[in-house]
Amino acid sequence: KQQELYSSFHETLTLLKIWCLQRGFLRGNDTFQTMDLTLLVLYLYQTKKIGKRMDCVQAFVIVLKFIVDTDWFGDAHISHSKDAAAAGGVGKDTIRHSKSEAYSSSSSEDDHYKLKKDVLIMPSSLTDQSSHRRFCHQAQLYESNYKENVTKENETDNAPKTLIECYKQYTPSTTPIFLDPTMSYNYFGRLSKSFMKELVQEAKKGLHCCVGDHDKGNESGGGPNSPFHQLFLQHGRFWRRYDAYVKVSLKDIAFPSRSNSAIWGKDTHDYGLYESLSRGMIHVLTRALGDRVHSIRMLTTGNGETDAANYNSNGDDSDRVHLLDSDQRITIPIRGGEVSNDEDDHNIATMTSSPVRLTSSLDNNNNDIIIIGLKIDPESCHRIVDRGPPADDALISESFLSLWGKDKAQLRRFKDGAIVHAVLWNDTNTSVGVEGADVVKLDGDEKLGGVVERIVRHIVNLHFTGGSDRQSSPTQFELGDILSLVESVSIPKESAPSSSVFTDSTKLHRNIMDAFTSLSNFLRQKSSSARNENGEEVRTNPLGLPLSIDNVEPLSPCLRYCEIFPPVPHPLLLGGGNVGRQDKISGVIASNPILIQIRFGLSSKWPVNDVEAMGAAKCAMLVQLANGIQKMKQKGGGGVDFSGPINVTSSYMDLGYKGYSWRILVRADQELKTLASLRNPSKQDVALYKTLSKRHVKSVKHHSTIHAVHTRHPSAGYAVRLAKRWLASHMISSDVLPSEAVELIIASLYSDGHGNEDNTKLSSSSPLGVPATPIAGFLRFLHLLSTYDFAREPLVVDPHGHIDASERSRIQTQFESTRGQDFDKGPAMYLISPNDRDNHDGDINDDNGEVTVGMNTGGLIAGRGRPSQMASVWAPTYTQIHPERVILSRAAALARQSYRHLMSCLSVGGDWKAVFRESTSSLRSYSALLRVDKSLILDPNCSCAGGDLSINQNKGKGGIEVPESPFTRGMRQRYLGPKSLRRKVYKNLSTSDEVLYDWQPVEHLVACLRQKFGSYAVFFYNNLAPDVIAMLWRPSTFVTQPFSAMNSNYKRPVMDEWQSDSLVVTNPDDIMREIHHLSRNVVVDILVLDDKSDKSNKNSTSSLKRKAA
């Protein structure tokens, strides 16, 4: 009947159900039921908030706006007072706000306010909400009872005069109220405050998507940035929504006595043991964490996964999982009832499937746990001080102490003179590096959610388990140990071993940045013209350069927090051969040189219209710079920080400064202008222009973009390093999948919104938001890489909102033109950032359909004689050539397997280390394997076959056992270098000039093999531990070809079925013999898995194996 009255009612309800299902807000415990949504929509229709003539989209927006505007818990005025205090005022709830400390009330809001929340009353068919008292017998009875009992003495009391005022004022502040027409039944009575708060947050983002500024997205399109996709297609349920997950065993819970002093558990009679525990834990954690988290949610029936995760962890569908009744079955009886553990029992609410297969053995271990998801606020999660209320407020002080415990909350005096109880979270209060049983603290975890983890652990131990001694497993973030691959264990200085110099990756990166700043200042100051006593300019400068260095620009990943193993100062490059007390040190530097470039000021001294002469001038500048530094070192003026040899090539210069190895390029803008002004450029000129533009211009912009993202989001740098570590463990090196592309993909995950969930200026309606922990960022990287349709959609990365809607439309048009109708042309990964916009060169199609590249001069395409058809050209910079389609498809398949395995470890449990290892079946899928000499492998722990990824014990000072992460072990192995190249150093002899830069024999071998045989095979290797070089034949390698004397290398005659156009075919034996010869000093064995040699000449491969052995 209602559907006939309101034409869009059914469509509106359908949109709401899809929106809720994608976020885990429907058909589950502590979520909406379909009837709840139906009643809510009906209420809005009957109260005329939704008009009869509105379509379903308009009605959907009205519903979201109503959810946001309704004061469900009467705390709107509380948020206003907090906002005023945050703006600089000092209110009742605030003593002091700073980045490191803040006031924590830690008491129930009901103790401070007489909350008056909004109460919804469903109008009956005879009346509306405004006149319910005339028709509601319950309301009439309450008013008559009030009039009978009121007297002149108590008439001025705050007692509510009407039933609706009674509901507003005296119902629990944790329950939303939506009453039926009789005002005796609450439709929303079973919904918790945590659910409603998260519902409001998601409604805000959805509202922003519908009516906000859409300059970032494709409003009318169906791509991943479109509002339709983000509202109704993007999956954001429990296991993908949160930044961290905590498991607590129900067997460890100590239920409190039902006394007034208990901080939770008073509502057991109302909700039952399990629900009381669930709501009590969320309530206490919310009070303790405060603004450090946006939301806290518990895994319950209905808010788990519903997508294709119901496959086994191997990724195939041969073992399809039966849909279970619930995501987490309740094992504590409610009010004395019994709950069966049988998988086929349907006593619990049924709606979704578990994300992984729950076998009987796993069920016994995981059905008795509580799983909590936390969405962390990266802006405030690192705060380490919680200040208590004023000392004269005894009631609130007692509440503060009851929350934190008297042992944790201690009296402290602050700089402003206040003496209050406070809680500190920067102490470990345990043994070396360990906070509790099997819990390890990593360096720099305060900005990565470490404070939140410690608070959760403290609260759970204090109020729910009765102490860590009673716990079967420690309370900690799930999968948190993965971070040990890129970070060290935090160890006190008094117990730190000698390898402590390799700890704290963030500090290592900042040390390199400080050295870069010092080198930049030196080059700019010493290249500027000097002045005499009279102030007259002297032509020569200390370095003897004809031009002054205008700027020094960073290019290296270690200058933007992206290096897995950042370099540390080498003893031989610290100046004067100062190597300390070490007996033997490495004679080589195995890390990549720190890449920077210098820019000279504008001058007419550069060669004009001669590219070759300009290249020679750049080389001459490097030679003069090297000579100037050498002279300053000899004179001892300003060059004491330089040490080691200075090697100059035609394109770069290597040198040592403050212990680091640097590679300096020269950027000459005049060279780019000369190439861009050519009227008829050759292919070589075009290729040179693109190379120089990418190396000198776009790389600087890319560095600036990524550095800004990582500075704003500290976890982004860790996520990039984890992603690179994962790719390396699967033999996908940075030269087949550029590291810049990985950095941009991670940046896209952190470009989903710039404000927190309470900010009105939300930049996206995505239910996921911005990751706040490295593990969340890494998981989303794997999910994006495995699910994104790179063939049909460009991935646009815009961290700072520089690409508007018109430019996005232009990108989509150019992408479709490049891909073609079959979506099989152009780059395999079409990755666009704001730095890829180019107004000076572009690709256009000539009359024959071929792509012609030209450089724009004066609005004309050179050689074309017609205006450019596009105001700007968008084309990928770093993914134009790499990755190839075979590399991208392999990476996507590996990401899919890894993501499923990690989700299995997250929800059910398991060993995450398998994600960072190559399986035996994966190694057998290659055509050949080249085993590298073990003496050339610096860090076997990074091996893709069997590296040690555990946190082991190492001896510190005084023989104390301290934990050591895989990151620290890898840093130490790289610092020591290969054993055969370690040398003994004497105090009186300087050997700094004998250091070998860029010692990477395996990398140089792979580059040689790719250059020579890249058209025949694809080569894979782990650049962190290159113990194996894998080789995979290309499908086109063994296609028969016509004979040509110019292309007769590595060919043999076809042995059968000769044809006029297919007389020869590639001879794999010749290629393998050539590979064996080139790699004779690096490779010790070759294993051929896919033998493509001639059947009549099998002995050749066997002899090759014997020679290699």
JSON list of N, CA, C and O in Angstrom, two decimals, residues 86-113:
[
{"chain": "A", "resi": 86, "resn": "ALA", "atom": "N", "xyz": [39.28, 23.28, 21.21]},
{"chain": "A", "resi": 86, "resn": "ALA", "atom": "CA", "xyz": [40.35, 23.01, 20.25]},
{"chain": "A", "resi": 86, "resn": "ALA", "atom": "C", "xyz": [40.76, 24.25, 19.51]},
{"chain": "A", "resi": 86, "resn": "ALA", "atom": "O", "xyz": [41.90, 24.39, 19.06]},
{"chain": "A", "resi": 87, "resn": "ALA", "atom": "N", "xyz": [39.85, 25.21, 19.38]},
{"chain": "A", "resi": 87, "resn": "ALA", "atom": "CA", "xyz": [40.18, 26.44, 18.68]},
{"chain": "A", "resi": 87, "resn": "ALA", "atom": "C", "xyz": [41.02, 27.39, 19.51]},
{"chain": "A", "resi": 87, "resn": "ALA", "atom": "O", "xyz": [41.44, 28.43, 19.04]},
{"chain": "A", "resi": 88, "resn": "GLY", "atom": "N", "xyz": [41.27, 27.03, 20.74]},
{"chain": "A", "resi": 88, "resn": "GLY", "atom": "CA", "xyz": [42.14, 27.87, 21.57]},
{"chain": "A", "resi": 88, "resn": "GLY", "atom": "C", "xyz": [41.56, 28.20, 22.91]},
{"chain": "A", "resi": 88, "resn": "GLY", "atom": "O", "xyz": [42.25, 28.69, 23.80]},
{"chain": "A", "resi": 89, "resn": "GLY", "atom": "N", "xyz": [40.27, 27.95, 23.13]},
{"chain": "A", "resi": 89, "resn": "GLY", "atom": "CA", "xyz": [39.68, 28.25, 24.42]},
{"chain": "A", "resi": 89, "resn": "GLY", "atom": "C", "xyz": [39.92, 27.13, 25.41]},
{"chain": "A", "resi": 89, "resn": "GLY", "atom": "O", "xyz": [40.30, 26.03, 25.08]},
{"chain": "A", "resi": 90, "resn": "VAL", "atom": "N", "xyz": [39.69, 27.41, 26.67]},
{"chain": "A", "resi": 90, "resn": "VAL", "atom": "CA", "xyz": [39.83, 26.43, 27.74]},
{"chain": "A", "resi": 90, "resn": "VAL", "atom": "C", "xyz": [38.45, 26.22, 28.33]},
{"chain": "A", "resi": 90, "resn": "VAL", "atom": "O", "xyz": [37.91, 27.09, 29.01]},
{"chain": "A", "resi": 91, "resn": "GLY", "atom": "N", "xyz": [37.87, 25.09, 28.04]},
{"chain": "A", "resi": 91, "resn": "GLY", "atom": "CA", "xyz": [36.53, 24.81, 28.51]},
{"chain": "A", "resi": 91, "resn": "GLY", "atom": "C", "xyz": [36.55, 23.84, 29.67]},
{"chain": "A", "resi": 91, "resn": "GLY", "atom": "O", "xyz": [37.58, 23.53, 30.27]},
{"chain": "A", "resi": 92, "resn": "LYS", "atom": "N", "xyz": [35.37, 23.33, 30.01]},
{"chain": "A", "resi": 92, "resn": "LYS", "atom": "CA", "xyz": [35.25, 22.44, 31.16]},
{"chain": "A", "resi": 92, "resn": "LYS", "atom": "C", "xyz": [35.99, 21.14, 30.94]},
{"chain": "A", "resi": 92, "resn": "LYS", "atom": "O", "xyz": [36.52, 20.55, 31.87]},
{"chain": "A", "resi": 93, "resn": "ASP", "atom": "N", "xyz": [36.04, 20.68, 29.68]},
{"chain": "A", "resi": 93, "resn": "ASP", "atom": "CA", "xyz": [36.68, 19.42, 29.38]},
{"chain": "A", "resi": 93, "resn": "ASP", "atom": "C", "xyz": [38.15, 19.57, 29.04]},
{"chain": "A", "resi": 93, "resn": "ASP", "atom": "O", "xyz": [38.79, 18.60, 28.69]},
{"chain": "A", "resi": 94, "resn": "THR", "atom": "N", "xyz": [38.68, 20.76, 29.07]},
{"chain": "A", "resi": 94, "resn": "THR", "atom": "CA", "xyz": [40.02, 20.96, 28.53]},
{"chain": "A", "resi": 94, "resn": "THR", "atom": "C", "xyz": [40.88, 21.75, 29.51]},
{"chain": "A", "resi": 94, "resn": "THR", "atom": "O", "xyz": [40.49, 22.83, 29.93]},
{"chain": "A", "resi": 95, "resn": "ILE", "atom": "N", "xyz": [42.03, 21.19, 29.86]},
{"chain": "A", "resi": 95, "resn": "ILE", "atom": "CA", "xyz": [43.04, 21.94, 30.58]},
{"chain": "A", "resi": 95, "resn": "ILE", "atom": "C", "xyz": [44.08, 22.46, 29.61]},
{"chain": "A", "resi": 95, "resn": "ILE", "atom": "O", "xyz": [44.44, 23.62, 29.60]},
{"chain": "A", "resi": 96, "resn": "ARG", "atom": "N", "xyz": [44.54, 21.57, 28.76]},
{"chain": "A", "resi": 96, "resn": "ARG", "atom": "CA", "xyz": [45.56, 21.97, 27.79]},
{"chain": "A", "resi": 96, "resn": "ARG", "atom": "C", "xyz": [45.54, 21.00, 26.63]},
{"chain": "A", "resi": 96, "resn": "ARG", "atom": "O", "xyz": [45.41, 19.81, 26.82]},
{"chain": "A", "resi": 97, "resn": "HIS", "atom": "N", "xyz": [45.71, 21.53, 25.44]},
{"chain": "A", "resi": 97, "resn": "HIS", "atom": "CA", "xyz": [45.80, 20.71, 24.24]},
{"chain": "A", "resi": 97, "resn": "HIS", "atom": "C", "xyz": [47.15, 20.95, 23.60]},
{"chain": "A", "resi": 97, "resn": "HIS", "atom": "O", "xyz": [47.58, 22.09, 23.44]},
{"chain": "A", "resi": 98, "resn": "SER", "atom": "N", "xyz": [47.84, 19.93, 23.24]},
{"chain": "A", "resi": 98, "resn": "SER", "atom": "CA", "xyz": [49.07, 20.02, 22.48]},
{"chain": "A", "resi": 98, "resn": "SER", "atom": "C", "xyz": [49.23, 18.73, 21.70]},
{"chain": "A", "resi": 98, "resn": "SER", "atom": "O", "xyz": [48.43, 17.81, 21.82]},
{"chain": "A", "resi": 99, "resn": "LYS", "atom": "N", "xyz": [50.28, 18.68, 20.89]},
{"chain": "A", "resi": 99, "resn": "LYS", "atom": "CA", "xyz": [50.49, 17.49, 20.07]},
{"chain": "A", "resi": 99, "resn": "LYS", "atom": "C", "xyz": [50.86, 16.28, 20.92]},
{"chain": "A", "resi": 99, "resn": "LYS", "atom": "O", "xyz": [50.64, 15.15, 20.51]},
{"chain": "A", "resi": 100, "resn": "SER", "atom": "N", "xyz": [51.45, 16.50, 22.07]},
{"chain": "A", "resi": 100, "resn": "SER", "atom": "CA", "xyz": [51.93, 15.39, 22.88]},
{"chain": "A", "resi": 100, "resn": "SER", "atom": "C", "xyz": [51.07, 15.10, 24.09]},
{"chain": "A", "resi": 100, "resn": "SER", "atom": "O", "xyz": [51.20, 14.06, 24.71]},
{"chain": "A", "resi": 101, "resn": "GLU", "atom": "N", "xyz": [50.16, 16.02, 24.48]},
{"chain": "A", "resi": 101, "resn": "GLU", "atom": "CA", "xyz": [49.37, 15.80, 25.67]},
{"chain": "A", "resi": 101, "resn": "GLU", "atom": "C", "xyz": [48.00, 16.43, 25.49]},
{"chain": "A", "resi": 101, "resn": "GLU", "atom": "O", "xyz": [47.81, 17.39, 24.76]},
{"chain": "A", "resi": 102, "resn": "ALA", "atom": "N", "xyz": [47.01, 15.86, 26.18]},
{"chain": "A", "resi": 102, "resn": "ALA", "atom": "CA", "xyz": [45.65, 16.38, 26.13]},
{"chain": "A", "resi": 102, "resn": "ALA", "atom": "C", "xyz": [44.90, 15.92, 27.36]},
{"chain": "A", "resi": 102, "resn": "ALA", "atom": "O", "xyz": [45.29, 14.94, 28.02]},
{"chain": "A", "resi": 103, "resn": "TYR", "atom": "N", "xyz": [43.85, 16.62, 27.66]},
{"chain": "A", "resi": 103, "resn": "TYR", "atom": "CA", "xyz": [43.05, 16.28, 28.83]},
{"chain": "A", "resi": 103, "resn": "TYR", "atom": "C", "xyz": [42.14, 15.11, 28.51]},
{"chain": "A", "resi": 103, "resn": "TYR", "atom": "O", "xyz": [41.57, 15.01, 27.43]},
{"chain": "A", "resi": 104, "resn": "SER", "atom": "N", "xyz": [41.99, 14.20, 29.45]},
{"chain": "A", "resi": 104, "resn": "SER", "atom": "CA", "xyz": [41.11, 13.06, 29.31]},
{"chain": "A", "resi": 104, "resn": "SER", "atom": "C", "xyz": [40.14, 13.05, 30.46]},
{"chain": "A", "resi": 104, "resn": "SER", "atom": "O", "xyz": [40.52, 12.87, 31.62]},
{"chain": "A", "resi": 105, "resn": "SER", "atom": "N", "xyz": [38.87, 13.25, 30.16]},
{"chain": "A", "resi": 105, "resn": "SER", "atom": "CA", "xyz": [37.84, 13.28, 31.21]},
{"chain": "A", "resi": 105, "resn": "SER", "atom": "C", "xyz": [37.64, 11.91, 31.82]},
{"chain": "A", "resi": 105, "resn": "SER", "atom": "O", "xyz": [37.59, 11.75, 33.02]},
{"chain": "A", "resi": 106, "resn": "SER", "atom": "N", "xyz": [37.53, 10.89, 30.94]},
{"chain": "A", "resi": 106, "resn": "SER", "atom": "CA", "xyz": [37.43, 9.49, 31.36]},
{"chain": "A", "resi": 106, "resn": "SER", "atom": "C", "xyz": [36.22, 9.22, 32.23]},
{"chain": "A", "resi": 106, "resn": "SER", "atom": "O", "xyz": [36.22, 8.31, 33.03]},
{"chain": "A", "resi": 107, "resn": "SER", "atom": "N", "xyz": [35.22, 10.00, 32.11]},
{"chain": "A", "resi": 107, "resn": "SER", "atom": "CA", "xyz": [33.98, 9.76, 32.84]},
{"chain": "A", "resi": 107, "resn": "SER", "atom": "C", "xyz": [32.83, 9.78, 31.86]},
{"chain": "A", "resi": 107, "resn": "SER", "atom": "O", "xyz": [32.93, 10.31, 30.77]},
{"chain": "A", "resi": 108, "resn": "SER", "atom": "N", "xyz": [31.76, 9.18, 32.27]},
{"chain": "A", "resi": 108, "resn": "SER", "atom": "CA", "xyz": [30.60, 9.11, 31.39]},
{"chain": "A", "resi": 108, "resn": "SER", "atom": "C", "xyz": [30.05, 10.49, 31.12]},
{"chain": "A", "resi": 108, "resn": "SER", "atom": "O", "xyz": [30.04, 11.36, 31.99]},
{"chain": "A", "resi": 109, "resn": "GLU", "atom": "N", "xyz": [29.54, 10.66, 29.92]},
{"chain": "A", "resi": 109, "resn": "GLU", "atom": "CA", "xyz": [28.99, 11.96, 29.57]},
{"chain": "A", "resi": 109, "resn": "GLU", "atom": "C", "xyz": [27.77, 12.30, 30.41]},
{"chain": "A", "resi": 109, "resn": "GLU", "atom": "O", "xyz": [27.45, 13.46, 30.62]},
{"chain": "A", "resi": 110, "resn": "ASP", "atom": "N", "xyz": [27.10, 11.29, 30.94]},
{"chain": "A", "resi": 110, "resn": "ASP", "atom": "CA", "xyz": [25.92, 11.55, 31.76]},
{"chain": "A", "resi": 110, "resn": "ASP", "atom": "C", "xyz": [26.28, 12.21, 33.08]},
{"chain": "A", "resi": 110, "resn": "ASP", "atom": "O", "xyz": [25.44, 12.82, 33.73]},
{"chain": "A", "resi": 111, "resn": "ASP", "atom": "N", "xyz": [27.55, 12.09, 33.51]},
{"chain": "A", "resi": 111, "resn": "ASP", "atom": "CA", "xyz": [27.97, 12.72, 34.75]},
{"chain": "A", "resi": 111, "resn": "ASP", "atom": "C", "xyz": [28.09, 14.22, 34.59]},
{"chain": "A", "resi": 111, "resn": "ASP", "atom": "O", "xyz": [28.15, 14.95, 35.58]},
{"chain": "A", "resi": 112, "resn": "HIS", "atom": "N", "xyz": [28.20, 14.72, 33.39]},
{"chain": "A", "resi": 112, "resn": "HIS", "atom": "CA", "xyz": [28.42, 16.15, 33.16]},
{"chain": "A", "resi": 112, "resn": "HIS", "atom": "C", "xyz": [27.20, 16.85, 32.57]},
{"chain": "A", "resi": 112, "resn": "HIS", "atom": "O", "xyz": [27.04, 18.06, 32.73]},
{"chain": "A", "resi": 113, "resn": "TYR", "atom": "N", "xyz": [26.37, 16.13, 31.87]},
{"chain": "A", "resi": 113, "resn": "TYR", "atom": "CA", "xyz": [25.31, 16.79, 31.12]},
{"chain": "A", "resi": 113, "resn": "TYR", "atom": "C", "xyz": [23.98, 16.06, 31.33]},
{"chain": "A", "resi": 113, "resn": "TYR", "atom": "O", "xyz": [23.93, 14.84, 31.51]}
]
